[in-house]
mmCIF file of C-alpha atoms in Angstrom:
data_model
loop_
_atom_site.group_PDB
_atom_site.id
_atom_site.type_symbol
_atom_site.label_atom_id
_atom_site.label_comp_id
_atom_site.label_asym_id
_atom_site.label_seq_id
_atom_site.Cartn_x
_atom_site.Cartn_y
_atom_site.Cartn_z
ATOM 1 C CA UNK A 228 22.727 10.785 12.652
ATOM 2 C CA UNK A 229 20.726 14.168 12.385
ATOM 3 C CA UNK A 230 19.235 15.022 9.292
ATOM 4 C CA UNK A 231 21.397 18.104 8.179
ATOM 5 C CA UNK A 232 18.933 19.695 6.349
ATOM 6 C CA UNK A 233 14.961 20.612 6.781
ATOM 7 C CA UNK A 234 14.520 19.315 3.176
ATOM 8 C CA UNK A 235 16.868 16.534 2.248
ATOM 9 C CA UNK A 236 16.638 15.009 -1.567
ATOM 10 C CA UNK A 237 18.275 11.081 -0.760
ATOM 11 C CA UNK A 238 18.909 9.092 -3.774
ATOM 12 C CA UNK A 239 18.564 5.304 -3.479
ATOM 13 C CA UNK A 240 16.850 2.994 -0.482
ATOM 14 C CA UNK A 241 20.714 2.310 0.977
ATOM 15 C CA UNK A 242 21.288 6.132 1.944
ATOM 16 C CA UNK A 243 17.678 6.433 2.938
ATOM 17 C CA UNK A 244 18.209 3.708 5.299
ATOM 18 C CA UNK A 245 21.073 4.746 6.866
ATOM 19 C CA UNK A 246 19.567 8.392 7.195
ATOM 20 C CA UNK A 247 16.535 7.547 8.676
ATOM 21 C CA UNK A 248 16.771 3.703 10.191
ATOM 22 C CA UNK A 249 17.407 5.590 14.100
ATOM 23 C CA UNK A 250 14.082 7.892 13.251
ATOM 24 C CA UNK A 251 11.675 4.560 12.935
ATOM 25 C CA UNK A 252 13.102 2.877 16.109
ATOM 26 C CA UNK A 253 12.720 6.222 18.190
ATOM 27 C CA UNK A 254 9.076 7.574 16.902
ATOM 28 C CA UNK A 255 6.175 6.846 18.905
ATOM 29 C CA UNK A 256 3.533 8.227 16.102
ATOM 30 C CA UNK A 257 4.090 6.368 12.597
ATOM 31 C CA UNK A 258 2.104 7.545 9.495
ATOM 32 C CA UNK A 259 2.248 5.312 6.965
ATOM 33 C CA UNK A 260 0.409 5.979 3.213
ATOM 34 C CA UNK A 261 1.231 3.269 0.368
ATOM 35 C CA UNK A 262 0.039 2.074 -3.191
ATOM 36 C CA UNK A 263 1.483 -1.708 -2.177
ATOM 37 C CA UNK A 264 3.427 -3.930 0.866
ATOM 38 C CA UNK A 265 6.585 -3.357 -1.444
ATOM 39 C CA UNK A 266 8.040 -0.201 -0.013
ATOM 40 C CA UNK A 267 11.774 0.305 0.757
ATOM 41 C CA UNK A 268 11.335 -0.589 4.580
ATOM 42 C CA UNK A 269 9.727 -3.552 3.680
ATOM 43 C CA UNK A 270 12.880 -4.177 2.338
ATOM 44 C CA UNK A 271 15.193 -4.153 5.273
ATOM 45 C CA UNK A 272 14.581 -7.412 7.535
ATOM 46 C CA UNK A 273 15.528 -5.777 10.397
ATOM 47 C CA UNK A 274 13.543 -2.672 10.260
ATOM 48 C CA UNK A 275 10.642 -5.230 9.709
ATOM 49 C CA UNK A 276 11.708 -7.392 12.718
ATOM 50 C CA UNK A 277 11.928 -4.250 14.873
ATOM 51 C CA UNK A 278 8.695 -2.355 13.272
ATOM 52 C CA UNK A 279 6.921 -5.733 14.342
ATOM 53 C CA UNK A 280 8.375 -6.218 17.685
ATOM 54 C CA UNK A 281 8.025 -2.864 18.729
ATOM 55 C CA UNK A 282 4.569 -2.024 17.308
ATOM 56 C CA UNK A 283 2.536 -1.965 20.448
ATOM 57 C CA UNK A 284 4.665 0.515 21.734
ATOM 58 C CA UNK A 285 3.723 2.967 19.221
ATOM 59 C CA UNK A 286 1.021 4.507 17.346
ATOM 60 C CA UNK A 287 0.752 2.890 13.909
ATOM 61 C CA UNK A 288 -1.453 3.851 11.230
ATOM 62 C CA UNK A 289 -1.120 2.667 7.941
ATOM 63 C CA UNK A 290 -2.923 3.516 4.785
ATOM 64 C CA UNK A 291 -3.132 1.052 1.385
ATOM 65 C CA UNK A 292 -5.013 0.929 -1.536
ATOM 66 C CA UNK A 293 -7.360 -2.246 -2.046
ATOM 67 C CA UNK A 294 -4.997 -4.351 -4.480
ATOM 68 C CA UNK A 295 -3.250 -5.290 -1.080
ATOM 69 C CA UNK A 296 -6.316 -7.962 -0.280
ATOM 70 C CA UNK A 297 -6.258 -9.522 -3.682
ATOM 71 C CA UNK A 298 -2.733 -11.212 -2.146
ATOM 72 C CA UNK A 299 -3.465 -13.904 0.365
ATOM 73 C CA UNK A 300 -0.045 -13.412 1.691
ATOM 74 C CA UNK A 301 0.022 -9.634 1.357
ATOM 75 C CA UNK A 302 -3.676 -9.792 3.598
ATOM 76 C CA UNK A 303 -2.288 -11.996 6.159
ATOM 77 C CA UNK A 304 0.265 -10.149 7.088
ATOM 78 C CA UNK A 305 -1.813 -6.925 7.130
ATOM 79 C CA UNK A 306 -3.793 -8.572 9.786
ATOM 80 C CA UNK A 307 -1.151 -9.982 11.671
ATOM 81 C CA UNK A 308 0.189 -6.039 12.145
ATOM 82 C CA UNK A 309 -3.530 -5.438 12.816
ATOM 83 C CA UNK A 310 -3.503 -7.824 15.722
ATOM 84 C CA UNK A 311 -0.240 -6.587 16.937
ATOM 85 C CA UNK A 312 -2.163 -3.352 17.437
ATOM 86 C CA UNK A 313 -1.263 -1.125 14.183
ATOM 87 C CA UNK A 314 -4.388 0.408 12.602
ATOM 88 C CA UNK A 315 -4.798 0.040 9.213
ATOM 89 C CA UNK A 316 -7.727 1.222 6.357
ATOM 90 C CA UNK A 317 -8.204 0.716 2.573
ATOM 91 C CA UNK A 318 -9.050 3.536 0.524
ATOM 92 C CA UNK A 319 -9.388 3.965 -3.209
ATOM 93 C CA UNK A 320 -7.716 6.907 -3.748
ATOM 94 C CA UNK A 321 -4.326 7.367 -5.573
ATOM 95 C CA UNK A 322 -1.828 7.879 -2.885
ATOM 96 C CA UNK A 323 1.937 8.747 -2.645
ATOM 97 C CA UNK A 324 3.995 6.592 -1.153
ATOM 98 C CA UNK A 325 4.120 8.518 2.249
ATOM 99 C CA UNK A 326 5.816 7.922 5.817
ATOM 100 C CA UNK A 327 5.009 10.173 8.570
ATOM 101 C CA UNK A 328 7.091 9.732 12.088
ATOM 102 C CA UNK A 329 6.162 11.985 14.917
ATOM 103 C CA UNK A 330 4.388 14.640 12.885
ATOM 104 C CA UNK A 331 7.566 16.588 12.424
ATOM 105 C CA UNK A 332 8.915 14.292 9.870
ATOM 106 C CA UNK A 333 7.713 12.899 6.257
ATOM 107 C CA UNK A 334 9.154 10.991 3.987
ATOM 108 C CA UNK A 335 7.738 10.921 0.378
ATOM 109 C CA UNK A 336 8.984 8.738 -2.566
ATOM 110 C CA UNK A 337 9.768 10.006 -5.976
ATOM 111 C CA UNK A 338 9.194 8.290 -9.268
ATOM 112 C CA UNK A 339 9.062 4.331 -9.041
ATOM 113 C CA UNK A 340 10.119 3.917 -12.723
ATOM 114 C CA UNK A 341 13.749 5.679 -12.489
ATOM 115 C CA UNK A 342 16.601 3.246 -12.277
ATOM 116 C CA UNK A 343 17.212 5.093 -8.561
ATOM 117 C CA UNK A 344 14.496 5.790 -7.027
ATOM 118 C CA UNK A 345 14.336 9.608 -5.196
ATOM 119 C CA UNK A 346 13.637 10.353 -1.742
ATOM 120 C CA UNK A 347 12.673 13.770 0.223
ATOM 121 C CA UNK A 348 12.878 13.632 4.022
ATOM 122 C CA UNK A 349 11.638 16.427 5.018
ATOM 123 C CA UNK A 350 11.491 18.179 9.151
ATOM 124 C CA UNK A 351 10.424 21.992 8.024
ATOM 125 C CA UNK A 352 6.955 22.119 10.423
ATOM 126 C CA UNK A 353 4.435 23.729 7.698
ATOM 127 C CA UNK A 354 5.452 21.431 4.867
ATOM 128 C CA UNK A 355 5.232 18.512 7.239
ATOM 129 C CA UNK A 356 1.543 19.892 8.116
ATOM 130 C CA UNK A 357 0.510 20.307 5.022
ATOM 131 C CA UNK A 358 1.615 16.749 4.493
ATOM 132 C CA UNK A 359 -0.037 15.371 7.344
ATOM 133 C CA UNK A 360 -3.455 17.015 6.898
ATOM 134 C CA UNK A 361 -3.461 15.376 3.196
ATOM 135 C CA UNK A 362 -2.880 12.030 4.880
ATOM 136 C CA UNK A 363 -5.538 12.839 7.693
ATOM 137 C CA UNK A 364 -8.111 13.528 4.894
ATOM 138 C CA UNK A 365 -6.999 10.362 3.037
ATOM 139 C CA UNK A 366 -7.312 8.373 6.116
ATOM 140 C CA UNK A 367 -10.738 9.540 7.523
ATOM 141 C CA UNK A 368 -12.383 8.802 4.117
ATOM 142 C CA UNK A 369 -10.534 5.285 4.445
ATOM 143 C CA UNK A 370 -12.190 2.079 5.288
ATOM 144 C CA UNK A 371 -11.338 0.113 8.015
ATOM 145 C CA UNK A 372 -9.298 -3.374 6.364
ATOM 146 C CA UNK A 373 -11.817 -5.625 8.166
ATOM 147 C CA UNK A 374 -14.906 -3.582 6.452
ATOM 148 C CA UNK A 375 -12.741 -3.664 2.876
ATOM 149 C CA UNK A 376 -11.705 -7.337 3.534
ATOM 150 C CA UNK A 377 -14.779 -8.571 4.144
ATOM 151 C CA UNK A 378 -15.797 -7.194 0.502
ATOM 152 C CA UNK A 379 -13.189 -8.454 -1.225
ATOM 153 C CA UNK A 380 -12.883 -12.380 0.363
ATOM 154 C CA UNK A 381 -15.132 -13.927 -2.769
ATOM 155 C CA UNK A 382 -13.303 -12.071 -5.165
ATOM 156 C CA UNK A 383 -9.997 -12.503 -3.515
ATOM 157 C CA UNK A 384 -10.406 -16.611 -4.183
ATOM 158 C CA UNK A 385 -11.129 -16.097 -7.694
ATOM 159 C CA UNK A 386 -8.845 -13.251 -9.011
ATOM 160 C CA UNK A 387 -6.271 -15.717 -10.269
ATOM 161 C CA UNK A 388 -8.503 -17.155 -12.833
ATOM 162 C CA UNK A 389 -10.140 -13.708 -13.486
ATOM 163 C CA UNK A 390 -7.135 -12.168 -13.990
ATOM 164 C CA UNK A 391 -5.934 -15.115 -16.486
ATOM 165 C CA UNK A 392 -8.979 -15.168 -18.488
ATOM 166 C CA UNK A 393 -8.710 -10.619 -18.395
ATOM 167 C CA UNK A 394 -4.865 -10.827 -19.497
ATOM 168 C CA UNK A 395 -5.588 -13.636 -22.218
ATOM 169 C CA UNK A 396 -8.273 -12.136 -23.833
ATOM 170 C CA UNK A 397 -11.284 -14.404 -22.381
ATOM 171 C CA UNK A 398 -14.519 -13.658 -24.058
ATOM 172 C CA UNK A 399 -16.978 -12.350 -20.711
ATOM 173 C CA UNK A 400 -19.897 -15.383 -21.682
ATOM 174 C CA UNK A 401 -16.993 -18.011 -22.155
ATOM 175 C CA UNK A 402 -15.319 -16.592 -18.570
ATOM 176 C CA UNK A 403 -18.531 -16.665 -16.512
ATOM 177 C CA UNK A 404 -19.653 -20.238 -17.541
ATOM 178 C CA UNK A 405 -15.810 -21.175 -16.719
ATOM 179 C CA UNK A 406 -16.400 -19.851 -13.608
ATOM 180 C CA UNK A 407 -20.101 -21.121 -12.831
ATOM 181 C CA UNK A 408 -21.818 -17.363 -12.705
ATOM 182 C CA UNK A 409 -23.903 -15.439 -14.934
ATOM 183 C CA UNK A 410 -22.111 -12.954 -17.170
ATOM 184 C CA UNK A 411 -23.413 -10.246 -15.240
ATOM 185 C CA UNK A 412 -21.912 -11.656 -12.253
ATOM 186 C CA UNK A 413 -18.624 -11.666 -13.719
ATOM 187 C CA UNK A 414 -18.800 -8.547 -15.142
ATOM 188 C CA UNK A 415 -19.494 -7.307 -11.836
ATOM 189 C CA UNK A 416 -16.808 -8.986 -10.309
ATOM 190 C CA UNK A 417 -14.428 -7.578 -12.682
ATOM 191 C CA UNK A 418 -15.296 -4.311 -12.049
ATOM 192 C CA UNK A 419 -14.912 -4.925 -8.640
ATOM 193 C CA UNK A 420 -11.428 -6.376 -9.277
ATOM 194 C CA UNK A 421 -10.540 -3.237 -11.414
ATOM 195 C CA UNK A 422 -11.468 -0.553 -8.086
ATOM 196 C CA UNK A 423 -8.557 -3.472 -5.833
ATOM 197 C CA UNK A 424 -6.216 -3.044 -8.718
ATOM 198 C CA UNK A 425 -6.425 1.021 -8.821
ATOM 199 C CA UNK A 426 -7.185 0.602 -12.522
ATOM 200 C CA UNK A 427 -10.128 2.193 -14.966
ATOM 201 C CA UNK A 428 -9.386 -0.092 -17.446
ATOM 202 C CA UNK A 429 -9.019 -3.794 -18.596
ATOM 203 C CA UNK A 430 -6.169 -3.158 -21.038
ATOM 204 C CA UNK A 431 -4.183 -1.957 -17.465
ATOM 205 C CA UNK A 432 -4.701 -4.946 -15.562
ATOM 206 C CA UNK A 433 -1.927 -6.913 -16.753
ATOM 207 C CA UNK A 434 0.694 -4.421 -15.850
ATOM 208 C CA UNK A 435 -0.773 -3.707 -12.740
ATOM 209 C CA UNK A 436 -1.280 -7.188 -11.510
ATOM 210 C CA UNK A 437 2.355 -7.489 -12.420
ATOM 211 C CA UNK A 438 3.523 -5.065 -10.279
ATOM 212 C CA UNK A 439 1.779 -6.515 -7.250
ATOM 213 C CA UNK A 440 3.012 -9.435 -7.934
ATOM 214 C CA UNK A 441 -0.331 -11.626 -8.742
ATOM 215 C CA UNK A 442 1.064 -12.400 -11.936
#
């Protein structure tokens, strides 16, 4: 199925499947920018199975924010892609959820907290340009995952309890002794847990651990 228009407003992940399912298996050049793993094609089994299958055929490049590490599971399968031959970096950045295919395609996801979530596929060349240079800026001031994940593999072990003693109101001495560090250890290591969470504060760290599903 063609896309019928050069900027197409889709409502819901069922029609954006069947819309844009035969664009993923026929690109050669996918551009991939997300806040999480959870995005809509993540979603779909088979686009997975065939994403995964077919990814040394292709140029992959996918783009996440840090909280992706914090997830053993999440990191493991980010490296399994990366051995398959996908390239992927960490940056800190807020990002839109973002798919690229070919360069003469995007696909960019509306608001996450409406009951059905908005997408625009768009083909017209200059907005897809435009689109694409803001993802090739993102991605050049990107890390590499194994430079991020090799900062983050302490903190990754103990962000359960950090985030338990964060979301129950721990005092910082009583949490580092818990934990067997000085306080300004811990504090450290909570900041450093607040940059993988894309958060500037404590009092957003329950809701955002939430949503990636560490809580």
């Amino acid at each position: 199925m063609e896309l019928v228009s050069d900027i197409s407003l889709i409502r819901g992940e069922e029609e954006l499947f069947d819309r844009t399912a035969h664009l993923f298996v026929a690109a050669t050049d996918i551009a991939c920018a997300a806040d999480d793993l959870y995005t809509w094609a993540l979603s779909r089994p088979s686009l997975t199975r065939q994403g995964e299958r077919l990814v040394r055929d292709k140029r992959i490049r996918k783009l996440y924010r840090p909280g992706v590490l914090l997830n053993e599971q999440t990191a493991q399968h980010l490296h399994r892609l990366s051995g398959l031959g996908a390239q992927i970096r960490i940056g800190t950045e807020e990002i839109n959820e973002t798919i690229l295919l070919d360069e003469r395609v995007a696909i960019m996801a509306g608001d996450e907290g409406k009951e059905v979530r908005s997408y625009s596929v768009i083909s017209r060349p200059e907005l897809v340009q435009g689109i694409l240079s803001l993802f090739e800026t993102a991605w050049l001031a990107a890390a590499t995952l194994e430079t991020f994940d090799a900062r983050f593999a302490d903190i990754r072990g103990e962000t359960p309890q950090i985030l338990e003693f964060l979301t129950t109101g721990r005092k910082d001495d009583q949490a580092a002794k818990s934990l067997g560090m000085g306080v300004r250890t811990y504090q450290r290591r909570v900041s450093e847990l607040l940059v993988a969470l894309g958060v500037t504060s404590r009092l957003q760290v329950d809701a955002r651990a939430r949503e990636l599903g560490l809580l």
